[in-house]
Short mmCIF file of N, CA and C in Angstrom, two decimals:
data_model
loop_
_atom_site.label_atom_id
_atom_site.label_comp_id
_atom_site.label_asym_id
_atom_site.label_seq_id
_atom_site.Cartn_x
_atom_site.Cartn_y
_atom_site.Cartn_z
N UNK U 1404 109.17 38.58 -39.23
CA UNK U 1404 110.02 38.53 -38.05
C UNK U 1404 109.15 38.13 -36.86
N UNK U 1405 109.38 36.97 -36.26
CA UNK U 1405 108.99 36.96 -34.94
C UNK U 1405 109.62 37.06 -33.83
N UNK U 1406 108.67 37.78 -32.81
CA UNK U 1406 109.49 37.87 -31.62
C UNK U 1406 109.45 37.39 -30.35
N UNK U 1407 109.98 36.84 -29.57
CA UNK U 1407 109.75 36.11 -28.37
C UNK U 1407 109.22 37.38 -27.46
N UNK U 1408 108.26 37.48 -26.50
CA UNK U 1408 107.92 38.81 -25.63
C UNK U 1408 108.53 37.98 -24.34
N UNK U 1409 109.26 39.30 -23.96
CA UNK U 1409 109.62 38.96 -22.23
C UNK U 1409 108.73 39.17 -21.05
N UNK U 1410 108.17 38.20 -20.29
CA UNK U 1410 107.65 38.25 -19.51
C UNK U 1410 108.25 39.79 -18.23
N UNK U 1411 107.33 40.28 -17.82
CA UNK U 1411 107.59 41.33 -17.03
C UNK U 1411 107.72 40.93 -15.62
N UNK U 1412 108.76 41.03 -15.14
CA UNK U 1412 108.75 39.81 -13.75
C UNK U 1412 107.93 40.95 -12.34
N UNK U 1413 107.46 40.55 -11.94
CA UNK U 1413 106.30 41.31 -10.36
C UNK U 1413 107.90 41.92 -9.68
N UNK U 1414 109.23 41.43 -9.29
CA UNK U 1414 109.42 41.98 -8.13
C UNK U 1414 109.95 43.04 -8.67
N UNK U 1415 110.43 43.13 -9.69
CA UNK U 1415 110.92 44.47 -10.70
C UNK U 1415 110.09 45.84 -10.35
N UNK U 1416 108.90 45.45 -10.78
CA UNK U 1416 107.66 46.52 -10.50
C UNK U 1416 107.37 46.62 -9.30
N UNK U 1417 107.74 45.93 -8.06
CA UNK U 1417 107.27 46.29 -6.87
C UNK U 1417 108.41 46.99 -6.05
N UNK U 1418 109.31 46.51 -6.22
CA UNK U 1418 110.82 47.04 -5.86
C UNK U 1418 111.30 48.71 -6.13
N UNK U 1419 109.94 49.17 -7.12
CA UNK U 1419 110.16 50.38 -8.09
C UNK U 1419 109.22 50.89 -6.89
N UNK U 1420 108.02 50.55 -7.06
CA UNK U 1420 106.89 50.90 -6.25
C UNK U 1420 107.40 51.28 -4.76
N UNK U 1421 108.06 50.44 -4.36
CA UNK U 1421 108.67 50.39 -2.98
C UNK U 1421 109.77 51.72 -2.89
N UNK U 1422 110.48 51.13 -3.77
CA UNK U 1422 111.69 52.28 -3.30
C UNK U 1422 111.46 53.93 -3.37
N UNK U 1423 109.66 54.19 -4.32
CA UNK U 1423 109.38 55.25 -4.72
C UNK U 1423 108.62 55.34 -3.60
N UNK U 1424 108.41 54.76 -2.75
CA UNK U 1424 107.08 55.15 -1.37
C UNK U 1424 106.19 55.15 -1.92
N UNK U 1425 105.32 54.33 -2.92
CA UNK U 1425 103.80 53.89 -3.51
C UNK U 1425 103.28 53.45 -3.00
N UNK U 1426 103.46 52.08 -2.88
CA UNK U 1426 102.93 50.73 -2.26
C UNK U 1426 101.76 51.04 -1.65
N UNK U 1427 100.42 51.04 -1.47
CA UNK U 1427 99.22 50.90 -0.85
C UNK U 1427 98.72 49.72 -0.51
N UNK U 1428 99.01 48.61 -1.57
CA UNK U 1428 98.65 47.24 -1.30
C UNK U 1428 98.44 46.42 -2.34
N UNK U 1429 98.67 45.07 -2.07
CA UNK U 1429 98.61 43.96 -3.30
C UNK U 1429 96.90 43.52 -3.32
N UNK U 1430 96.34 43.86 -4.20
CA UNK U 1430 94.71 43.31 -4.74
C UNK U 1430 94.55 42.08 -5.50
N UNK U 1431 94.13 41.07 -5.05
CA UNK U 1431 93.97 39.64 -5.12
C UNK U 1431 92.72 39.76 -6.42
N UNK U 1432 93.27 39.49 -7.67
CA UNK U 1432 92.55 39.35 -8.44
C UNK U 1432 92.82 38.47 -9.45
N UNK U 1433 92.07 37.75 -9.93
CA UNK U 1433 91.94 36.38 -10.34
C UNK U 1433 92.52 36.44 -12.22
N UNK U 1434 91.99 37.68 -12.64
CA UNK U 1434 92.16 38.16 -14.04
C UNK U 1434 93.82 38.79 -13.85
N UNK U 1435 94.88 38.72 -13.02
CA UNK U 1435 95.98 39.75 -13.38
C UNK U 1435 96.73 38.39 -12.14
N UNK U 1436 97.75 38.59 -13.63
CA UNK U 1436 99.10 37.40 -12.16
C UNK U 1436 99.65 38.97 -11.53
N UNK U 1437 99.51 39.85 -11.45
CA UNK U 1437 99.86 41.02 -10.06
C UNK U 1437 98.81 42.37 -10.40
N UNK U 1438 98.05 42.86 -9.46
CA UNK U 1438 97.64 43.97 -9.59
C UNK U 1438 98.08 44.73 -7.98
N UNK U 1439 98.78 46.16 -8.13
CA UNK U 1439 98.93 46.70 -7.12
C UNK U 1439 98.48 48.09 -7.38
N UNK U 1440 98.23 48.30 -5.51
CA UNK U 1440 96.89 49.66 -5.54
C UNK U 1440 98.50 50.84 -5.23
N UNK U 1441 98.79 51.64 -5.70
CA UNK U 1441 99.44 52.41 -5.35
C UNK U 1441 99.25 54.16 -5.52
N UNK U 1442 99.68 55.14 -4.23
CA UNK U 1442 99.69 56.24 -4.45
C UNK U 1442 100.67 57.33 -4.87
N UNK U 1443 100.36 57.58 -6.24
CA UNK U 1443 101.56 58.43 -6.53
C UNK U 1443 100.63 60.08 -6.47
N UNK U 1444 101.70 60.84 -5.94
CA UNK U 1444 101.35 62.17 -5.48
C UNK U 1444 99.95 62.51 -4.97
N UNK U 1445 99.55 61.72 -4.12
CA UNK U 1445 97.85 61.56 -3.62
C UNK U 1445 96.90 60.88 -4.83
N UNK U 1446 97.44 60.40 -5.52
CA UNK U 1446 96.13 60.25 -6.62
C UNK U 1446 96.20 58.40 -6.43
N UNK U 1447 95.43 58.05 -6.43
CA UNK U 1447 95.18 56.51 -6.47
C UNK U 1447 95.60 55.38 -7.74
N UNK U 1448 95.94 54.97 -8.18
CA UNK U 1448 96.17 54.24 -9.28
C UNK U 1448 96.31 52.51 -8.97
N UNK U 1449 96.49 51.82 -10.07
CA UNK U 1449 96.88 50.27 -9.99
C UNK U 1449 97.59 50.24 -11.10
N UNK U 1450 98.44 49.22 -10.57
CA UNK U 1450 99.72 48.62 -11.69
C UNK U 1450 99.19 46.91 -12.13
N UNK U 1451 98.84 46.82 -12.89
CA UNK U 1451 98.34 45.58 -13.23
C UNK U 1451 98.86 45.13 -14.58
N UNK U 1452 99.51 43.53 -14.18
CA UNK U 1452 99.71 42.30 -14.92
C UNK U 1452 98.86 41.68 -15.52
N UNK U 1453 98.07 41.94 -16.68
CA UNK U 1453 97.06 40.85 -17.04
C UNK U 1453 97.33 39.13 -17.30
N UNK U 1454 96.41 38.15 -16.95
CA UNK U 1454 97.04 37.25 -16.88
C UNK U 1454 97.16 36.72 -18.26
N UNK U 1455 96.17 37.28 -19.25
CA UNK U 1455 96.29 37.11 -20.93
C UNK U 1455 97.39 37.36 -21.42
N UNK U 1456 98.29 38.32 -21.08
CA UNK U 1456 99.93 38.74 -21.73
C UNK U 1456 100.53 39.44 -20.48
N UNK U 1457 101.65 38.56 -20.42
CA UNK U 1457 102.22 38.59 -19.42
C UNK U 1457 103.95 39.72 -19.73
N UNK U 1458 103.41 39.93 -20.58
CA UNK U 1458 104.73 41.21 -21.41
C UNK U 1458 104.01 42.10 -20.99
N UNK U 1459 103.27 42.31 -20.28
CA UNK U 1459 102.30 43.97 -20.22
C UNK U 1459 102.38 44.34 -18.85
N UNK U 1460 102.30 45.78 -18.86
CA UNK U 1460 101.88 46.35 -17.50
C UNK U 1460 101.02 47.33 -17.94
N UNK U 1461 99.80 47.52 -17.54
CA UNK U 1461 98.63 48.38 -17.55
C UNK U 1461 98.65 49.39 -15.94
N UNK U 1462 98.52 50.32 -16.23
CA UNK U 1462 98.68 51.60 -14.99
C UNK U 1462 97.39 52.26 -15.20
N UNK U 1463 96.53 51.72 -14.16
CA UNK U 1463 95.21 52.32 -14.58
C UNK U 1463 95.12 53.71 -13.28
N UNK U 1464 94.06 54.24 -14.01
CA UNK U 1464 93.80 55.55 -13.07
C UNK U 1464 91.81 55.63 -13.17
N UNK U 1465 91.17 55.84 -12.22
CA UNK U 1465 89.70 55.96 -12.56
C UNK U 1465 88.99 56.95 -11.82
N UNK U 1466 88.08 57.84 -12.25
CA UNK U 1466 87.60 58.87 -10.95
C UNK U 1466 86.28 59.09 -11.52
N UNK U 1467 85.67 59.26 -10.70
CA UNK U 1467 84.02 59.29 -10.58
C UNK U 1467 83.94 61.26 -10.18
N UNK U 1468 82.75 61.43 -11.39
CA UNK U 1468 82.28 63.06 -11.25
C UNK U 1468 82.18 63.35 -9.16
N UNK U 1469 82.56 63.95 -9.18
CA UNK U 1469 81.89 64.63 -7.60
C UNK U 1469 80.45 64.95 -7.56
N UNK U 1470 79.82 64.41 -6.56
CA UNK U 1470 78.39 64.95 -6.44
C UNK U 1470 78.09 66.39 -6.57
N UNK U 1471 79.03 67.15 -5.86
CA UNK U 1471 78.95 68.44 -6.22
C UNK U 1471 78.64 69.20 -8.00
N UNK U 1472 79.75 68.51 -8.53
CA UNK U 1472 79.97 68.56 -9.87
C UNK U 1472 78.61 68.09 -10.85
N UNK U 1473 78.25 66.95 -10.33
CA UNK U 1473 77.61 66.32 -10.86
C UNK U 1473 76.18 67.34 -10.62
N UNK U 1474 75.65 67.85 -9.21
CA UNK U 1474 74.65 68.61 -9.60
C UNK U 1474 75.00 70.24 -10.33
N UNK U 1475 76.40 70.68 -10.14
CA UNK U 1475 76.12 71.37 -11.42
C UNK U 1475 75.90 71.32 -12.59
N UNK U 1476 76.48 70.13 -12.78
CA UNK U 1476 75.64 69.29 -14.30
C UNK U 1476 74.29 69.41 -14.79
N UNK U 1477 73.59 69.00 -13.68
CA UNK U 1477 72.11 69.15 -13.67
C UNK U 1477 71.83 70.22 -13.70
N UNK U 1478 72.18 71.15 -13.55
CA UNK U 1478 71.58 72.66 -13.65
C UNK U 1478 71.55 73.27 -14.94
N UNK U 1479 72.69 72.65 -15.57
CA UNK U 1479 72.76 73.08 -17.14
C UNK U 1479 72.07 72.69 -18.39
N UNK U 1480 71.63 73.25 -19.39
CA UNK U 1480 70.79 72.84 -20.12
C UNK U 1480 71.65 71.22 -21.25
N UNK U 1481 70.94 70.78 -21.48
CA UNK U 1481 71.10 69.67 -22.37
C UNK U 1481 72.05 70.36 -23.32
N UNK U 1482 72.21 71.18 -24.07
CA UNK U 1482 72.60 71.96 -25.27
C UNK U 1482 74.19 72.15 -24.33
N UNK U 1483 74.40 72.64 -23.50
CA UNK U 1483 76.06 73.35 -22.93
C UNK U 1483 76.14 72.14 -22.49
N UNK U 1484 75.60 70.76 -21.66
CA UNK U 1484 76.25 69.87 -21.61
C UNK U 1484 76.49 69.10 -22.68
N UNK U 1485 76.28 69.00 -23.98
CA UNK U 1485 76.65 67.93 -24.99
C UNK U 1485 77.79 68.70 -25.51
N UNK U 1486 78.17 70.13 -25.13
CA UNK U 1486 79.08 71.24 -25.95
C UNK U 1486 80.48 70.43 -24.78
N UNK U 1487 79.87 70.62 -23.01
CA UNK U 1487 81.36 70.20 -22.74
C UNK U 1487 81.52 68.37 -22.78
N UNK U 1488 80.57 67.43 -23.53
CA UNK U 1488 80.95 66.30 -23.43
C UNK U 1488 82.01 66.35 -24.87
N UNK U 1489 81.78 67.10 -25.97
CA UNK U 1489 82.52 67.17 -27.22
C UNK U 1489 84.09 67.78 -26.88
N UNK U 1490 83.96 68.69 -25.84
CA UNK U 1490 84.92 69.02 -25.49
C UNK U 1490 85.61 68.46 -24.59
N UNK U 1491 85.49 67.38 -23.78
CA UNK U 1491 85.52 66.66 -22.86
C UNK U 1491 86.46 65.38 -23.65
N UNK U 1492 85.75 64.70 -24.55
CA UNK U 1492 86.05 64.10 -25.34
C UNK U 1492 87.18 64.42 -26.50
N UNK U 1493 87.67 65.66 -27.00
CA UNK U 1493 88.52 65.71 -27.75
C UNK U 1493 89.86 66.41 -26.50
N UNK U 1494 89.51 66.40 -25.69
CA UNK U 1494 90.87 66.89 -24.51
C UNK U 1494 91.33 65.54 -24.26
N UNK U 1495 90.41 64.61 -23.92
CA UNK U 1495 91.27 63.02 -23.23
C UNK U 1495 91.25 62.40 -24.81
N UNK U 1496 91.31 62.51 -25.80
CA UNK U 1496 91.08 61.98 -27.04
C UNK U 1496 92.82 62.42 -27.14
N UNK U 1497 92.99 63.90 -26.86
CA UNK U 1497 94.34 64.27 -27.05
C UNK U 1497 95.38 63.77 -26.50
N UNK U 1498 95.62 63.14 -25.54
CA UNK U 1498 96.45 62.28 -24.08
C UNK U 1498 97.03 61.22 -24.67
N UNK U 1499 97.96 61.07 -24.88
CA UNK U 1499 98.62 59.63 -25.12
C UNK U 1499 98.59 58.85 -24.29
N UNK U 1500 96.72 58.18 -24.36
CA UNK U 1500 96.98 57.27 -23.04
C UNK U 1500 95.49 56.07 -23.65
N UNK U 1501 94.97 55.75 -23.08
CA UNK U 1501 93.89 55.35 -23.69
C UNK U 1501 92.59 55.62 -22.60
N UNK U 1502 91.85 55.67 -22.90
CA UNK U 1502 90.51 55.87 -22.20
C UNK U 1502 88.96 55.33 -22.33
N UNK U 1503 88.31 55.27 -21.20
CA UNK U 1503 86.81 54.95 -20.87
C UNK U 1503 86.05 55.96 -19.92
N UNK U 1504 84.66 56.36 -21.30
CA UNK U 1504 83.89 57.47 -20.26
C UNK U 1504 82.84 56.47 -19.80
N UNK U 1505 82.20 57.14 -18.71
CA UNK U 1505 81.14 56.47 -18.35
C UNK U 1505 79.59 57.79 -18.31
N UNK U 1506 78.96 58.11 -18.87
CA UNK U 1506 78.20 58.94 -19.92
C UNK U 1506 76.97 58.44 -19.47
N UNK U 1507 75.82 59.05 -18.65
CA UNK U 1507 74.35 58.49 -18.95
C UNK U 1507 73.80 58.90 -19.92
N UNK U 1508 73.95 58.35 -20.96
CA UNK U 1508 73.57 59.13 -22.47
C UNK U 1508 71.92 59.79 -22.38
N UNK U 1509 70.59 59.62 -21.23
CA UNK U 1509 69.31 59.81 -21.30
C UNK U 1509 69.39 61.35 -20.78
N UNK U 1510 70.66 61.59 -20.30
CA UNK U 1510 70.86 63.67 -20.07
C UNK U 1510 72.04 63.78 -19.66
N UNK U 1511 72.94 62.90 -20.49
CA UNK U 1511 74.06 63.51 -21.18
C UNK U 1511 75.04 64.01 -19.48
N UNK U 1512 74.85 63.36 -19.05
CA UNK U 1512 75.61 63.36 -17.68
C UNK U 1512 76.70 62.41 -17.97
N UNK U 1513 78.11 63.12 -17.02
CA UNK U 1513 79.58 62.54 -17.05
C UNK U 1513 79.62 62.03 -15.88
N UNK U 1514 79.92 60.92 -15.61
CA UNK U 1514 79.25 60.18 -14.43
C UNK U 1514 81.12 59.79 -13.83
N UNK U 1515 82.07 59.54 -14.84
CA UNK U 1515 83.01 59.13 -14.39
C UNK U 1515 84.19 58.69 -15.37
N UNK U 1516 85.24 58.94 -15.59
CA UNK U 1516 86.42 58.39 -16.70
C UNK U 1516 87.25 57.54 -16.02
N UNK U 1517 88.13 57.08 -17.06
CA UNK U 1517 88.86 55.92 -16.34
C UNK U 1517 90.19 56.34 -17.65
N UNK U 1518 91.27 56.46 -16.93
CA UNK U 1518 92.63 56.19 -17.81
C UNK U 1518 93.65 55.58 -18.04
N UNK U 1519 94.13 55.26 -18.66
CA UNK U 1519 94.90 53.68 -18.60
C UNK U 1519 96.22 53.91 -19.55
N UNK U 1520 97.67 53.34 -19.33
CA UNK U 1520 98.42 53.37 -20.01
C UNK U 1520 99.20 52.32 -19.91
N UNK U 1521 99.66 51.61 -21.11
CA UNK U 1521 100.55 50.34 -21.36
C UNK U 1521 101.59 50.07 -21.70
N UNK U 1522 102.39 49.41 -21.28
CA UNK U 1522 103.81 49.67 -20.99
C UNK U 1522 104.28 47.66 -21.65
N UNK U 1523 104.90 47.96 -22.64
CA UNK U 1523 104.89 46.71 -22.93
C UNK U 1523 106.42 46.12 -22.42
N UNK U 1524 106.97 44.73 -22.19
CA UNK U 1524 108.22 44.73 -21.90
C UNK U 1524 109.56 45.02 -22.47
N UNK U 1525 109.36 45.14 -23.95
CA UNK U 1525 110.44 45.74 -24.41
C UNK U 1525 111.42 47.15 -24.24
N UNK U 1526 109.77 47.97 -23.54
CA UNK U 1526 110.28 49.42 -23.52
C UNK U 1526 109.82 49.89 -22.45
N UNK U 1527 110.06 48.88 -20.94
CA UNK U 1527 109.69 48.72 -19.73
C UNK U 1527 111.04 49.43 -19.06
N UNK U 1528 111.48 50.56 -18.46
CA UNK U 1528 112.24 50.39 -17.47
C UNK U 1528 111.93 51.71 -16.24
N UNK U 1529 112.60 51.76 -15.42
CA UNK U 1529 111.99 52.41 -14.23
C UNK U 1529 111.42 53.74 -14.62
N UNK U 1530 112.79 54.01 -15.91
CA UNK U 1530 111.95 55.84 -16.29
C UNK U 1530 111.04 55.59 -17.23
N UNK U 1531 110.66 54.40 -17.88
CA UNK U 1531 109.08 54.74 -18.80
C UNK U 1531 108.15 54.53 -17.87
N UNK U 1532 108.34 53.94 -16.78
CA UNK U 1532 107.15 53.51 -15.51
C UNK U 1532 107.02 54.47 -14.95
N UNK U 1533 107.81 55.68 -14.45
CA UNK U 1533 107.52 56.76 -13.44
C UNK U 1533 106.98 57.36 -14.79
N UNK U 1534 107.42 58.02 -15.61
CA UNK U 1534 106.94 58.77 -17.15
C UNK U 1534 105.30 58.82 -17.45
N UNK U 1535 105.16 57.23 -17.49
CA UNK U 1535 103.55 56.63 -17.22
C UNK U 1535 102.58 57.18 -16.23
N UNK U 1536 103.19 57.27 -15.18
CA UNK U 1536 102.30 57.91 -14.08
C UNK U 1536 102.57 59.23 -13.53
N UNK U 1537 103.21 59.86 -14.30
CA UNK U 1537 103.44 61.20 -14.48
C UNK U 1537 101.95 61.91 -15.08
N UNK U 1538 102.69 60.79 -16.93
CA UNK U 1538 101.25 61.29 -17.73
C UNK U 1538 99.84 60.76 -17.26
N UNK U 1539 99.66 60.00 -16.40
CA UNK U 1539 98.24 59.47 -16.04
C UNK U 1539 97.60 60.44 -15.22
N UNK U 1540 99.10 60.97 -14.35
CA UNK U 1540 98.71 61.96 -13.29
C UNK U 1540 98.10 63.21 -13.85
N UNK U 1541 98.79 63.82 -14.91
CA UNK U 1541 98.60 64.71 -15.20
C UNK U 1541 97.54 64.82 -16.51
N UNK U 1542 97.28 63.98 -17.01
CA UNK U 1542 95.89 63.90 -17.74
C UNK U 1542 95.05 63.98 -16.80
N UNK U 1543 94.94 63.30 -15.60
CA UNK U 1543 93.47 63.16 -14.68
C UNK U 1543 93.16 64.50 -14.12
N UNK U 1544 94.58 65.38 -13.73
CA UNK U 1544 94.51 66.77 -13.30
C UNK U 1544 93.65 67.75 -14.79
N UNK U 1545 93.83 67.31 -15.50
CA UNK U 1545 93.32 67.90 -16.86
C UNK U 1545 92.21 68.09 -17.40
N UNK U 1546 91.45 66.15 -16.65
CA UNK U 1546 90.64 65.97 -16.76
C UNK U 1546 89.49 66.88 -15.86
N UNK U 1547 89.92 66.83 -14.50
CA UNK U 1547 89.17 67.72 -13.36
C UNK U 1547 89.18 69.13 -14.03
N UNK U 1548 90.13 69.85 -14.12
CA UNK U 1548 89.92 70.78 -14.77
C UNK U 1548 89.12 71.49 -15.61
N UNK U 1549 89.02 70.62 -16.51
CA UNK U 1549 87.97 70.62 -17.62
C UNK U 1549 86.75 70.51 -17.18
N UNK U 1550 86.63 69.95 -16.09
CA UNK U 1550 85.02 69.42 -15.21
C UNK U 1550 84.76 71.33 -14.48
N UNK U 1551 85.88 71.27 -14.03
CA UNK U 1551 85.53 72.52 -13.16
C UNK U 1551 85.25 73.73 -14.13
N UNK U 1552 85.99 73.88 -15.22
CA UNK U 1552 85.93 74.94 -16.14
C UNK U 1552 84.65 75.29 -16.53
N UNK U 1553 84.13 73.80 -16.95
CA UNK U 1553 82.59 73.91 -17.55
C UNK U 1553 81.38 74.13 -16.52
N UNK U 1554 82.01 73.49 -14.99
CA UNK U 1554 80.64 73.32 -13.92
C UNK U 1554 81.00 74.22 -12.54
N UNK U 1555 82.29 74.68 -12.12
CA UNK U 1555 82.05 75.47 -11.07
C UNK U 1555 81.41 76.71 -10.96
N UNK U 1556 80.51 77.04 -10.11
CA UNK U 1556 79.81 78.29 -9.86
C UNK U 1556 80.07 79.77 -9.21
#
């Protein structure tokens, strides 16, 4: 069976963005026929069109450790940080979403994740798009969590 994919048209997704009070701004990027910076419930995200498949919408989310965080990191021995990178790793492993750590593997420092979810056009409509950034939202809250559990003092 083949299938024709429907292109995901920009004003659809911005019209959503808009009428939800998102909108932060359109980001001029050469790799995506639309990427937009938008804020849902304070948290930062982008809605991006890749220009490779144009049936897709990618809803990325990305956050960098806190310096704070990050020197409680350092305080901990090598041994409890590789315990919360395993654990770290099977919590966003759990998320129906997809993901990228960013890991200085030379002492095991969490430097920053990135989360991403794809929305293809067949099963595109306003409630799988808010749904999407519900779950992005609330994985990243999950994610902090987990940071604080293992590193606040």
């Amino acid at each position: 069976i083949v299938m024709n994919m429907t292109k995901i048209e920009e004003y659809i997704v911005k019209n959503w963005i808009i009428d939800e009070d998102m909108f932060v701004c359109k980001i001029h990027d050469e790799n995506s026929n639309f990427n937009y910076q938008i804020n849902y419930q304070g948290m930062i995200m982008n809605v991006i069109q890749p220009k490779v498949n144009d049936d897709v919408l990618v809803i990325v989310c990305s956050s960098e450790v806190s310096s704070v965080h990050s020197e409680w990191m350092s305080n901990k021995t090598m041994e409890y940080r590789n315990e919360f990178l395993y654990d770290f790793k099977f919590k966003i492993n759990s998320f129906d979403v997809e993901f990228d750590l960013d890991i200085d593997e030379s002492n095991l420092m969490l430097k920053g994740f990135i989360i991403q979810d794809v929305i293809y056009s067949d099963g595109l409509t306003k409630d799988s798009f808010m749904r999407s950034l519900r779950r992005i939202n609330s994985d990243r809250l999950s994610c902090v969590w987990t940071i604080e559990k293992y590193f606040v003092m």
